[in-house]
Amino acid sequence: MGKSIMFQGTASNVGKSLLTAGFCRVFKQDGLRVIPFKSQNMALNSFITEEGLEMGRAQVFQAEAAGIKPSARMNPILLKPTSDQGSQVIVNGKVYGNMTAREYHEFKPQLAEMIKAHYESLSREYDVVAIEGAGSPAEINLRDKDIVNMGMAEIADSPVILIADIDKGGVFASILGTIMLLREEERARVKGVIINKFRGDRSILEPGIKMLEDLIKIPVLGVVPYTYLKVEDEDSLTSRFYQTVGKNNAIDIAIIHLPHISNFTDFNMLEIQEDVQLRYIRRGEKIGIPDLVILPGSKNTLADLAYLKESGLDIELHKLHAQGILIMGICGGYQILGEKIADPYGVEGHMKEAYGLGLLPIETTFEGEKVTTQVEGTICKDLPGLLSAVTSTKVKGYEIHMGVTKMAKEAKPLMTFTKRLGQTINELEGTCNEAGNVFGTYLHGIFDEANFTRNLLNAIRVKKGLEAVENSIVSFEAFKQGEYDKLAQVLREHVDMVAIYDILGVTKK
């Protein structure tokens, strides 16, 4: 059996996912077979595996850092919030059903044996299982049925490293408070503390670290500096929604921050383009006059469509359309751009149907079965407008949606799918309008294809009177691998790796 080490946090968004990925990279570099594991993830960012199973994105980028393919076994339970009180519950990559928070809390003990079986199978196959917790182990109201923090540590009999975020302030109080709220046997599992996102002179921090260690009797194993790495972060708590990336750059891209936004990782490739300014339009903000507007995926498309109409953003989008501004929709955003959305079975709630924005000649009907698949394809030939720049481009990614969308006879398909889950197919997908300034697709990850992204951006540049530029990022995958190496180096420089290996009980190969 392999060894395990668990990374828990004093709160959500302290950097557990990122640091777990970093340690996966370090272990891989040191010759160990390592796999990430998170028993329960709550996230609207998800991914579809080669088997057509759905899992959280955090374990996907951790798997990338570990040098292995993502598998739903790494994240056997995924909760996708549909409201403030309920979530879609995904077990072993497939939809189990919708539950309220209370219903799921009562359901959790039934999942413990399944989680244990998954962990033990991974432990037999790998040298190290790097386990990530969720939220905080000090959520004492959830302790009796916990399966993701100390409950998971008990299942795996795993040592725990506690991670705290100093950037928020109150880091010493959060660490001490967390330790004090743990039971004695839980406290004994905590073998070290890492302070994350530090800015400044560490020597000024040292007296506080010494006082903390005297109080909790647990060593601080490292102080990790605030590091700007262009890799994925922790779901909807991300700070990216509140900042503009690449201010004053040549191409202005506006993404509508829908209340139920999902899979915003679709836009990571856009964020790292040197000539792109990317900003999220939140409630109360104006879109302005960007070069490209994107309606992203949504976990509740009808509610987000209602939000666009209530906020007046629908009027702004129609005005931009009239000016010839390029508008794109992905997944739920694609459905919203259509003429009508029907929900006869109440998949999303009580609303049976609604008129969309009417910018694409499509209609969508929600059905009970969820589409989860990996696909490959080619952009169609002879597309109009700016889309002519991406014709015949190869693309690939994945689909996650409940709706079936039908195009009107006059609609122009965007692409042809040629493979689904490795099987050869020939299927039209996506839609664009006659002018080529509105288009939509179910394909998540379309921007990860460097040629598609650069060709589209260059078409926008030429329209603005700018010269086209060469693609500085030939492969998004290669770019990410470089970022994981940077993250591993940061951990080697600022964390006591000798102590980590001692806690893990594994010798470097």
Short mmCIF file of C-alpha atoms in Angstrom, two decimals:
data_model
loop_
_atom_site.label_atom_id
_atom_site.label_comp_id
_atom_site.label_asym_id
_atom_site.label_seq_id
_atom_site.Cartn_x
_atom_site.Cartn_y
_atom_site.Cartn_z
CA MET A 1 0.00 0.00 0.00
CA GLY A 2 1.13 3.51 -0.78
CA LYS A 3 1.38 6.38 1.68
CA SER A 4 -0.92 9.38 1.98
CA ILE A 5 -0.63 13.00 2.99
CA MET A 6 -3.62 15.29 3.38
CA PHE A 7 -3.81 19.05 2.85
CA GLN A 8 -6.57 20.77 4.81
CA GLY A 9 -7.24 24.48 5.19
CA THR A 10 -8.34 26.95 7.81
CA ALA A 11 -11.02 28.08 5.33
CA SER A 12 -12.06 27.86 1.71
CA ASN A 13 -9.85 29.53 -0.90
CA VAL A 14 -6.65 29.41 1.19
CA GLY A 15 -4.84 27.71 -1.69
CA LYS A 16 -5.31 24.01 -0.86
CA SER A 17 -5.97 23.01 -4.47
CA LEU A 18 -2.95 24.84 -5.83
CA LEU A 19 -0.52 23.68 -3.15
CA THR A 20 -1.75 20.10 -3.49
CA ALA A 21 -0.97 20.36 -7.21
CA GLY A 22 2.46 21.74 -6.36
CA PHE A 23 3.25 18.85 -4.02
CA CYS A 24 2.02 16.40 -6.66
CA ARG A 25 4.56 17.95 -9.02
CA VAL A 26 7.37 17.75 -6.47
CA PHE A 27 6.65 14.09 -5.72
CA LYS A 28 6.52 13.32 -9.44
CA GLN A 29 9.83 15.09 -10.04
CA ASP A 30 11.34 13.05 -7.21
CA GLY A 31 10.39 9.79 -8.89
CA LEU A 32 7.24 8.87 -6.98
CA ARG A 33 3.99 7.69 -8.52
CA VAL A 34 1.52 10.19 -7.08
CA ILE A 35 -2.22 10.67 -7.54
CA PRO A 36 -4.51 13.43 -6.19
CA PHE A 37 -7.73 12.60 -4.34
CA LYS A 38 -10.63 14.66 -3.00
CA SER A 39 -13.54 12.64 -1.71
CA GLN A 40 -16.08 15.45 -2.10
CA ASN A 41 -15.76 18.58 -4.18
CA MET A 42 -18.25 21.43 -4.45
CA ALA A 43 -17.58 23.21 -7.72
CA LEU A 44 -19.21 24.55 -10.84
CA ASN A 45 -16.00 23.98 -12.77
CA SER A 46 -16.02 20.39 -13.96
CA PHE A 47 -14.39 18.19 -16.58
CA ILE A 48 -15.30 15.11 -18.59
CA THR A 49 -12.87 12.18 -18.61
CA GLU A 50 -12.05 9.86 -21.49
CA GLU A 51 -14.76 7.52 -20.15
CA GLY A 52 -17.40 10.26 -20.28
CA LEU A 53 -17.46 10.75 -16.49
CA GLU A 54 -17.69 14.11 -14.75
CA MET A 55 -15.27 15.32 -12.07
CA GLY A 56 -14.08 18.54 -10.46
CA ARG A 57 -11.48 20.64 -12.30
CA ALA A 58 -9.21 20.94 -9.25
CA GLN A 59 -8.31 17.27 -9.41
CA VAL A 60 -7.82 17.62 -13.17
CA PHE A 61 -5.03 20.16 -12.87
CA GLN A 62 -3.58 18.25 -9.93
CA ALA A 63 -3.50 15.16 -12.15
CA GLU A 64 -1.78 17.20 -14.86
CA ALA A 65 0.82 18.26 -12.30
CA ALA A 66 1.25 14.60 -11.31
CA GLY A 67 1.73 13.61 -14.94
CA ILE A 68 -1.30 11.30 -15.13
CA LYS A 69 -4.67 11.29 -16.87
CA PRO A 70 -7.67 12.59 -14.93
CA SER A 71 -10.00 9.92 -13.56
CA ALA A 72 -13.33 10.25 -11.77
CA ARG A 73 -11.86 8.02 -9.03
CA MET A 74 -9.84 11.07 -7.97
CA ASN A 75 -13.09 12.89 -7.12
CA PRO A 76 -15.88 10.37 -6.47
CA ILE A 77 -18.40 12.97 -5.23
CA LEU A 78 -19.01 16.28 -7.00
CA LEU A 79 -21.61 18.76 -5.80
CA LYS A 80 -22.74 21.36 -8.33
CA PRO A 81 -24.84 24.05 -6.61
CA THR A 82 -28.12 24.83 -8.33
CA SER A 83 -29.38 27.26 -5.67
CA ASP A 84 -28.46 28.57 -2.21
CA GLN A 85 -30.04 25.47 -0.66
CA GLY A 86 -29.46 22.66 -3.16
CA SER A 87 -27.00 20.93 -5.46
CA GLN A 88 -26.84 18.39 -8.21
CA VAL A 89 -25.06 15.39 -6.69
CA ILE A 90 -22.66 13.50 -8.96
CA VAL A 91 -21.38 10.14 -7.70
CA ASN A 92 -18.63 8.27 -9.52
CA GLY A 93 -18.91 10.63 -12.48
CA LYS A 94 -22.67 10.26 -13.04
CA VAL A 95 -25.64 12.33 -11.89
CA TYR A 96 -27.23 10.76 -8.80
CA GLY A 97 -29.91 13.44 -8.37
CA ASN A 98 -30.65 16.85 -6.87
CA MET A 99 -30.59 17.25 -3.09
CA THR A 100 -31.07 20.00 -0.56
CA ALA A 101 -28.21 20.69 1.82
CA ARG A 102 -30.09 18.82 4.58
CA GLU A 103 -30.84 15.82 2.36
CA TYR A 104 -27.22 15.53 1.30
CA HIS A 105 -25.96 15.85 4.88
CA GLU A 106 -28.13 12.87 5.84
CA PHE A 107 -26.97 10.97 2.74
CA LYS A 108 -23.22 11.31 3.37
CA PRO A 109 -22.74 8.28 5.67
CA GLN A 110 -23.94 6.03 2.82
CA LEU A 111 -21.00 7.26 0.74
CA ALA A 112 -18.24 6.51 3.27
CA GLU A 113 -17.64 2.90 2.20
CA MET A 114 -17.50 3.87 -1.47
CA ILE A 115 -14.96 6.58 -0.68
CA LYS A 116 -12.87 4.13 1.35
CA ALA A 117 -12.88 1.61 -1.51
CA HIS A 118 -11.72 4.25 -3.99
CA TYR A 119 -8.95 5.46 -1.69
CA GLU A 120 -7.69 1.95 -1.00
CA SER A 121 -7.63 1.04 -4.69
CA LEU A 122 -5.60 4.17 -5.50
CA SER A 123 -3.28 3.49 -2.59
CA ARG A 124 -2.53 0.04 -3.99
CA GLU A 125 -1.62 1.52 -7.39
CA TYR A 126 0.44 4.58 -6.37
CA ASP A 127 3.30 5.40 -4.04
CA VAL A 128 1.56 8.54 -2.71
CA VAL A 129 -2.05 9.68 -2.53
CA ALA A 130 -2.16 13.46 -2.10
CA ILE A 131 -5.53 14.15 -0.47
CA GLU A 132 -7.22 17.55 -0.49
CA GLY A 133 -9.78 18.59 2.11
CA ALA A 134 -12.67 21.00 1.62
CA GLY A 135 -13.47 24.18 3.49
CA SER A 136 -12.22 23.77 7.05
CA PRO A 137 -11.95 20.82 9.47
CA ALA A 138 -13.20 23.20 12.19
CA GLU A 139 -16.76 23.24 10.80
CA ILE A 140 -17.91 21.50 13.96
CA ASN A 141 -21.58 21.51 12.92
CA LEU A 142 -20.66 19.05 10.14
CA ARG A 143 -18.27 16.88 12.15
CA ASP A 144 -20.63 13.97 12.87
CA LYS A 145 -21.01 13.05 9.19
CA ASP A 146 -17.73 14.39 7.80
CA ILE A 147 -16.32 12.52 4.80
CA VAL A 148 -13.97 15.13 3.35
CA ASN A 149 -11.78 16.59 6.13
CA MET A 150 -10.87 14.76 9.34
CA GLY A 151 -13.37 12.06 8.47
CA MET A 152 -11.39 11.42 5.29
CA ALA A 153 -8.10 11.60 7.19
CA GLU A 154 -9.43 8.86 9.49
CA ILE A 155 -10.51 6.70 6.52
CA ALA A 156 -6.99 6.99 5.06
CA ASP A 157 -5.21 7.09 8.43
CA SER A 158 -3.41 10.07 6.94
CA PRO A 159 -1.19 12.76 8.43
CA VAL A 160 -2.49 16.29 7.84
CA ILE A 161 -0.82 19.52 6.79
CA LEU A 162 -2.89 22.59 7.66
CA ILE A 163 -2.79 25.47 5.15
CA ALA A 164 -3.67 29.06 6.10
CA ASP A 165 -3.99 32.21 3.97
CA ILE A 166 -2.13 35.20 5.42
CA ASP A 167 -3.31 37.53 2.64
CA LYS A 168 -6.78 37.77 4.23
CA GLY A 169 -5.35 38.83 7.61
CA GLY A 170 -5.79 37.11 10.97
CA VAL A 171 -3.67 34.14 9.98
CA PHE A 172 -2.45 33.28 13.49
CA ALA A 173 -5.96 33.43 14.93
CA SER A 174 -7.31 31.25 12.13
CA ILE A 175 -4.63 28.61 12.70
CA LEU A 176 -4.97 28.63 16.49
CA GLY A 177 -8.77 28.63 16.32
CA THR A 178 -8.80 25.71 13.90
CA ILE A 179 -6.46 23.63 16.05
CA MET A 180 -8.40 24.42 19.24
CA LEU A 181 -11.70 23.30 17.68
CA LEU A 182 -10.34 19.91 16.69
CA ARG A 183 -10.77 16.86 18.86
CA GLU A 184 -7.64 15.57 20.55
CA GLU A 185 -7.31 12.63 18.14
CA GLU A 186 -7.83 14.97 15.18
CA ARG A 187 -5.27 17.44 16.48
CA ALA A 188 -2.77 14.60 16.69
CA ARG A 189 -3.06 14.06 12.94
CA VAL A 190 -1.90 17.62 12.17
CA LYS A 191 1.84 17.32 11.66
CA GLY A 192 2.61 20.73 10.24
CA VAL A 193 1.33 24.12 9.14
CA ILE A 194 1.98 26.07 5.95
CA ILE A 195 1.28 29.78 5.75
CA ASN A 196 0.32 30.68 2.19
CA LYS A 197 0.14 33.86 0.06
CA PHE A 198 2.69 35.86 2.05
CA ARG A 199 3.85 39.29 0.87
CA GLY A 200 6.73 41.00 2.59
CA ASP A 201 9.78 40.31 4.74
CA ARG A 202 9.59 36.91 6.43
CA SER A 203 11.88 38.02 9.26
CA ILE A 204 9.08 40.29 10.50
CA LEU A 205 6.82 37.24 10.65
CA GLU A 206 9.22 35.08 12.67
CA PRO A 207 8.23 36.23 16.20
CA GLY A 208 4.59 35.41 15.44
CA ILE A 209 5.53 32.00 14.06
CA LYS A 210 7.53 31.21 17.21
CA MET A 211 4.62 32.25 19.47
CA LEU A 212 2.19 30.20 17.38
CA GLU A 213 4.37 27.08 17.52
CA ASP A 214 4.63 27.44 21.29
CA LEU A 215 0.82 27.58 21.52
CA ILE A 216 -0.16 24.79 19.15
CA LYS A 217 2.90 22.53 19.58
CA ILE A 218 2.94 21.95 15.81
CA PRO A 219 5.75 23.21 13.53
CA VAL A 220 5.26 25.76 10.78
CA LEU A 221 6.87 23.99 7.83
CA GLY A 222 6.89 26.87 5.41
CA VAL A 223 5.78 30.34 4.42
CA VAL A 224 4.85 30.33 0.74
CA PRO A 225 5.03 33.72 -0.98
CA TYR A 226 2.16 35.15 -3.00
CA THR A 227 3.06 33.73 -6.39
CA TYR A 228 1.55 34.78 -9.71
CA LEU A 229 1.09 31.56 -11.61
CA LYS A 230 -1.26 31.19 -14.55
CA VAL A 231 -2.91 27.96 -13.48
CA GLU A 232 -6.43 27.22 -12.31
CA ASP A 233 -7.70 28.47 -8.98
CA GLU A 234 -10.48 27.53 -6.59
CA ASP A 235 -13.88 27.75 -8.29
CA SER A 236 -16.32 30.60 -7.62
CA LEU A 237 -14.26 32.16 -4.82
CA THR A 238 -11.69 33.18 -7.37
CA SER A 239 -10.53 36.79 -7.35
CA ARG A 240 -10.37 36.88 -11.15
CA PHE A 241 -13.99 38.06 -11.30
CA TYR A 242 -12.96 41.28 -9.56
CA GLN A 243 -9.98 42.24 -11.65
CA THR A 244 -9.11 43.06 -15.22
CA VAL A 245 -6.40 40.90 -16.74
CA GLY A 246 -4.06 42.65 -19.20
CA LYS A 247 -5.31 46.21 -18.76
CA ASN A 248 -5.06 48.46 -21.83
CA ASN A 249 -4.13 45.62 -24.15
CA ALA A 250 -5.15 45.68 -27.80
CA ILE A 251 -8.16 43.34 -27.64
CA ASP A 252 -10.92 43.92 -25.08
CA ILE A 253 -12.91 40.80 -24.13
CA ALA A 254 -15.90 41.06 -21.79
CA ILE A 255 -17.30 37.94 -20.10
CA ILE A 256 -20.75 38.23 -18.55
CA HIS A 257 -20.51 37.05 -14.95
CA LEU A 258 -23.73 35.09 -14.72
CA PRO A 259 -24.96 34.35 -11.16
CA HIS A 260 -24.62 30.61 -11.85
CA ILE A 261 -21.48 30.83 -13.97
CA SER A 262 -19.76 27.49 -14.55
CA ASN A 263 -16.59 26.29 -16.24
CA PHE A 264 -14.95 29.70 -16.38
CA THR A 265 -11.73 27.72 -16.84
CA ASP A 266 -12.73 27.88 -20.53
CA PHE A 267 -11.09 31.33 -20.56
CA ASN A 268 -7.71 30.54 -19.01
CA MET A 269 -6.09 30.48 -22.45
CA LEU A 270 -7.48 33.95 -23.23
CA GLU A 271 -6.09 35.34 -19.97
CA ILE A 272 -2.52 34.48 -20.93
CA GLN A 273 -2.61 36.09 -24.37
CA GLU A 274 -0.29 39.09 -24.35
CA ASP A 275 -2.63 41.26 -26.44
CA VAL A 276 -5.86 40.52 -24.54
CA GLN A 277 -7.58 42.57 -21.86
CA LEU A 278 -10.12 40.27 -20.18
CA ARG A 279 -12.74 41.47 -17.71
CA TYR A 280 -15.84 40.01 -16.05
CA ILE A 281 -19.02 42.08 -16.11
CA ARG A 282 -20.67 41.73 -12.72
CA ARG A 283 -24.05 42.93 -11.47
CA GLY A 284 -24.46 46.69 -11.88
CA GLU A 285 -21.58 47.09 -14.34
CA LYS A 286 -21.85 48.16 -17.97
CA ILE A 287 -20.43 46.06 -20.78
CA GLY A 288 -19.01 49.04 -22.69
CA ILE A 289 -17.92 48.41 -26.26
CA PRO A 290 -15.57 45.42 -26.22
CA ASP A 291 -14.22 43.56 -29.23
CA LEU A 292 -15.74 40.27 -28.06
CA VAL A 293 -18.51 39.49 -25.56
CA ILE A 294 -18.81 35.97 -24.15
CA LEU A 295 -21.78 34.41 -22.39
CA PRO A 296 -20.23 31.53 -20.39
CA GLY A 297 -21.61 28.23 -19.15
CA SER A 298 -24.33 28.21 -16.51
CA LYS A 299 -25.62 25.70 -13.95
CA ASN A 300 -29.06 27.33 -14.11
CA THR A 301 -29.58 28.69 -17.60
CA LEU A 302 -33.18 29.86 -17.16
CA ALA A 303 -32.37 31.77 -13.97
CA ASP A 304 -29.37 33.40 -15.62
CA LEU A 305 -31.45 34.32 -18.67
CA ALA A 306 -33.92 35.99 -16.30
CA TYR A 307 -30.99 37.83 -14.67
CA LEU A 308 -29.86 39.23 -18.03
CA LYS A 309 -33.35 40.59 -18.67
CA GLU A 310 -33.85 41.93 -15.14
CA SER A 311 -30.46 43.69 -15.16
CA GLY A 312 -30.88 45.22 -18.61
CA LEU A 313 -27.81 43.44 -19.94
CA ASP A 314 -29.99 41.88 -22.63
CA ILE A 315 -30.64 45.37 -24.04
CA GLU A 316 -26.91 46.14 -24.00
CA LEU A 317 -26.19 42.89 -25.83
CA HIS A 318 -28.74 43.70 -28.54
CA LYS A 319 -27.21 47.15 -29.00
CA LEU A 320 -23.75 45.64 -29.32
CA HIS A 321 -25.09 43.13 -31.81
CA ALA A 322 -26.54 45.97 -33.89
CA GLN A 323 -23.07 47.56 -33.92
CA GLY A 324 -21.54 44.35 -35.28
CA ILE A 325 -19.66 43.46 -32.08
CA LEU A 326 -18.67 39.78 -31.93
CA ILE A 327 -20.80 37.83 -29.42
CA MET A 328 -20.18 34.22 -28.38
CA GLY A 329 -21.98 31.76 -26.12
CA ILE A 330 -20.62 28.54 -24.60
CA CYS A 331 -22.96 25.81 -23.30
CA GLY A 332 -25.59 27.65 -21.21
CA GLY A 333 -24.52 30.89 -22.86
CA TYR A 334 -25.12 29.26 -26.24
CA GLN A 335 -28.65 28.28 -25.17
CA ILE A 336 -29.35 31.83 -23.95
CA LEU A 337 -28.43 33.27 -27.36
CA GLY A 338 -31.21 31.23 -28.96
CA GLU A 339 -34.86 31.99 -29.53
CA LYS A 340 -36.45 29.77 -26.89
CA ILE A 341 -35.55 27.44 -23.99
CA ALA A 342 -38.05 24.82 -22.84
CA ASP A 343 -37.90 22.84 -19.59
CA PRO A 344 -40.90 20.49 -19.74
CA TYR A 345 -39.61 18.13 -17.03
CA GLY A 346 -38.57 20.80 -14.53
CA VAL A 347 -34.88 20.00 -14.80
CA GLU A 348 -33.91 23.50 -13.62
CA GLY A 349 -37.03 24.47 -11.67
CA HIS A 350 -40.63 25.50 -12.09
CA MET A 351 -40.26 27.69 -15.19
CA LYS A 352 -41.42 25.65 -18.18
CA GLU A 353 -40.08 27.87 -20.95
CA ALA A 354 -38.63 31.28 -21.72
CA TYR A 355 -37.69 33.31 -24.74
CA GLY A 356 -33.96 33.67 -25.22
CA LEU A 357 -32.08 36.67 -26.61
CA GLY A 358 -33.01 35.68 -30.15
CA LEU A 359 -29.54 36.26 -31.59
CA LEU A 360 -29.19 32.72 -32.96
CA PRO A 361 -31.81 30.65 -34.85
CA ILE A 362 -31.90 27.78 -32.33
CA GLU A 363 -34.26 26.34 -29.72
CA THR A 364 -33.25 24.25 -26.71
CA THR A 365 -35.21 21.66 -24.73
CA PHE A 366 -33.91 20.37 -21.40
CA GLU A 367 -34.08 16.61 -20.99
CA GLY A 368 -33.50 14.35 -18.03
CA GLU A 369 -30.24 12.76 -19.18
CA LYS A 370 -27.02 14.73 -18.96
CA VAL A 371 -24.60 14.77 -21.90
CA THR A 372 -21.03 14.19 -20.67
CA THR A 373 -18.52 13.41 -23.38
CA GLN A 374 -15.15 14.27 -24.89
CA VAL A 375 -15.24 15.30 -28.54
CA GLU A 376 -12.99 16.33 -31.42
CA GLY A 377 -13.92 18.19 -34.55
CA THR A 378 -13.21 20.73 -37.27
CA ILE A 379 -14.61 24.23 -37.73
CA CYS A 380 -16.77 24.37 -40.85
CA LYS A 381 -15.55 25.87 -44.13
CA ASP A 382 -16.75 29.16 -45.61
CA LEU A 383 -18.00 30.76 -42.38
CA PRO A 384 -19.01 34.43 -42.67
CA GLY A 385 -17.48 37.53 -41.07
CA LEU A 386 -14.66 37.27 -38.59
CA LEU A 387 -15.30 33.53 -38.28
CA SER A 388 -13.80 33.05 -41.73
CA ALA A 389 -10.42 33.29 -39.97
CA VAL A 390 -11.01 30.04 -38.06
CA THR A 391 -12.52 27.88 -40.83
CA SER A 392 -11.15 24.33 -41.05
CA THR A 393 -9.38 24.68 -37.68
CA LYS A 394 -9.10 21.51 -35.58
CA VAL A 395 -10.71 21.73 -32.12
CA LYS A 396 -11.36 19.41 -29.20
CA GLY A 397 -12.79 19.52 -25.70
CA TYR A 398 -15.78 18.22 -23.81
CA GLU A 399 -19.54 18.67 -23.45
CA ILE A 400 -21.52 18.93 -20.18
CA HIS A 401 -25.18 19.87 -20.65
CA MET A 402 -28.77 18.78 -20.10
CA GLY A 403 -30.26 20.51 -23.14
CA VAL A 404 -30.78 19.34 -26.71
CA THR A 405 -30.47 22.21 -29.18
CA LYS A 406 -32.05 22.22 -32.62
CA MET A 407 -31.02 24.61 -35.38
CA ALA A 408 -33.48 26.25 -37.75
CA LYS A 409 -33.11 25.41 -41.45
CA GLU A 410 -31.42 28.74 -42.17
CA ALA A 411 -28.88 28.27 -39.36
CA LYS A 412 -25.21 27.90 -40.18
CA PRO A 413 -23.43 25.11 -38.25
CA LEU A 414 -20.18 26.11 -36.60
CA MET A 415 -18.27 22.83 -36.68
CA THR A 416 -18.38 19.13 -37.43
CA PHE A 417 -17.64 16.65 -34.64
CA THR A 418 -15.51 13.80 -35.95
CA LYS A 419 -14.88 11.86 -32.72
CA ARG A 420 -16.80 11.21 -29.52
CA LEU A 421 -15.08 9.29 -26.72
CA GLY A 422 -12.61 7.99 -29.31
CA GLN A 423 -15.31 6.74 -31.71
CA THR A 424 -15.58 8.16 -35.25
CA ILE A 425 -18.72 10.24 -35.88
CA ASN A 426 -19.95 12.89 -38.32
CA GLU A 427 -22.18 15.37 -36.51
CA LEU A 428 -22.82 19.09 -36.95
CA GLU A 429 -22.50 21.21 -33.80
CA GLY A 430 -22.75 24.85 -32.84
CA THR A 431 -24.32 27.71 -34.73
CA CYS A 432 -23.42 31.10 -36.18
CA ASN A 433 -25.62 33.81 -37.67
CA GLU A 434 -25.51 34.96 -41.28
CA ALA A 435 -23.25 37.93 -40.51
CA GLY A 436 -20.77 35.81 -38.59
CA ASN A 437 -20.82 38.11 -35.55
CA VAL A 438 -22.80 35.80 -33.23
CA PHE A 439 -21.86 32.17 -32.61
CA GLY A 440 -22.27 29.51 -29.99
CA THR A 441 -21.18 25.99 -29.10
CA TYR A 442 -21.42 23.33 -26.42
CA LEU A 443 -17.68 22.71 -26.70
CA HIS A 444 -15.86 23.49 -23.46
CA GLY A 445 -12.12 23.97 -23.98
CA ILE A 446 -12.40 25.41 -27.48
CA PHE A 447 -10.02 28.25 -26.56
CA ASP A 448 -7.40 25.75 -25.35
CA GLU A 449 -6.71 25.08 -29.03
CA ALA A 450 -3.96 27.61 -29.77
CA ASN A 451 -4.62 27.94 -33.52
CA PHE A 452 -8.33 28.60 -33.06
CA THR A 453 -7.70 31.24 -30.40
CA ARG A 454 -4.90 33.07 -32.21
CA ASN A 455 -6.68 33.04 -35.57
CA LEU A 456 -9.81 34.53 -34.00
CA LEU A 457 -7.83 37.15 -32.08
CA ASN A 458 -5.89 38.09 -35.18
CA ALA A 459 -9.14 38.56 -37.09
CA ILE A 460 -10.20 41.01 -34.39
CA ARG A 461 -6.83 42.77 -34.61
CA VAL A 462 -7.11 43.18 -38.39
CA LYS A 463 -10.65 44.53 -38.03
CA LYS A 464 -9.24 47.17 -35.66
CA GLY A 465 -6.47 48.09 -38.10
CA LEU A 466 -3.74 46.24 -36.22
CA GLU A 467 -1.29 43.74 -37.62
CA ALA A 468 -1.73 40.03 -36.94
CA VAL A 469 0.81 38.57 -34.53
CA GLU A 470 2.45 35.16 -34.17
CA ASN A 471 1.18 32.72 -31.57
CA SER A 472 3.43 33.10 -28.52
CA ILE A 473 1.86 30.00 -26.92
CA VAL A 474 2.01 27.09 -29.33
CA SER A 475 0.56 24.58 -26.84
CA PHE A 476 -1.59 25.43 -23.83
CA GLU A 477 -0.72 22.04 -22.33
CA ALA A 478 3.02 22.75 -22.58
CA PHE A 479 2.48 26.19 -21.07
CA LYS A 480 0.67 24.68 -18.06
CA GLN A 481 3.43 22.11 -17.54
CA GLY A 482 5.91 24.97 -17.26
CA GLU A 483 3.73 26.66 -14.65
CA TYR A 484 3.55 23.45 -12.59
CA ASP A 485 7.36 23.31 -12.62
CA LYS A 486 7.48 26.90 -11.36
CA LEU A 487 5.04 26.03 -8.57
CA ALA A 488 7.12 23.02 -7.53
CA GLN A 489 10.23 25.20 -7.37
CA VAL A 490 8.45 27.70 -5.13
CA LEU A 491 7.54 24.90 -2.71
CA ARG A 492 11.08 23.53 -2.71
CA GLU A 493 12.43 26.98 -1.83
CA HIS A 494 9.91 27.88 0.86
CA VAL A 495 8.73 24.62 2.46
CA ASP A 496 10.77 22.17 4.52
CA MET A 497 10.58 19.24 2.10
CA VAL A 498 12.73 17.06 4.36
CA ALA A 499 10.02 17.39 7.01
CA ILE A 500 7.29 16.72 4.43
CA TYR A 501 8.97 13.47 3.37
CA ASP A 502 9.49 12.52 7.00
CA ILE A 503 5.78 13.06 7.70
CA LEU A 504 4.87 11.15 4.56
CA GLY A 505 7.13 8.26 5.50
CA VAL A 506 8.41 7.85 1.94
CA THR A 507 11.95 8.00 0.64
CA LYS A 508 12.64 9.85 -2.61
CA LYS A 509 13.52 7.53 -5.48
#
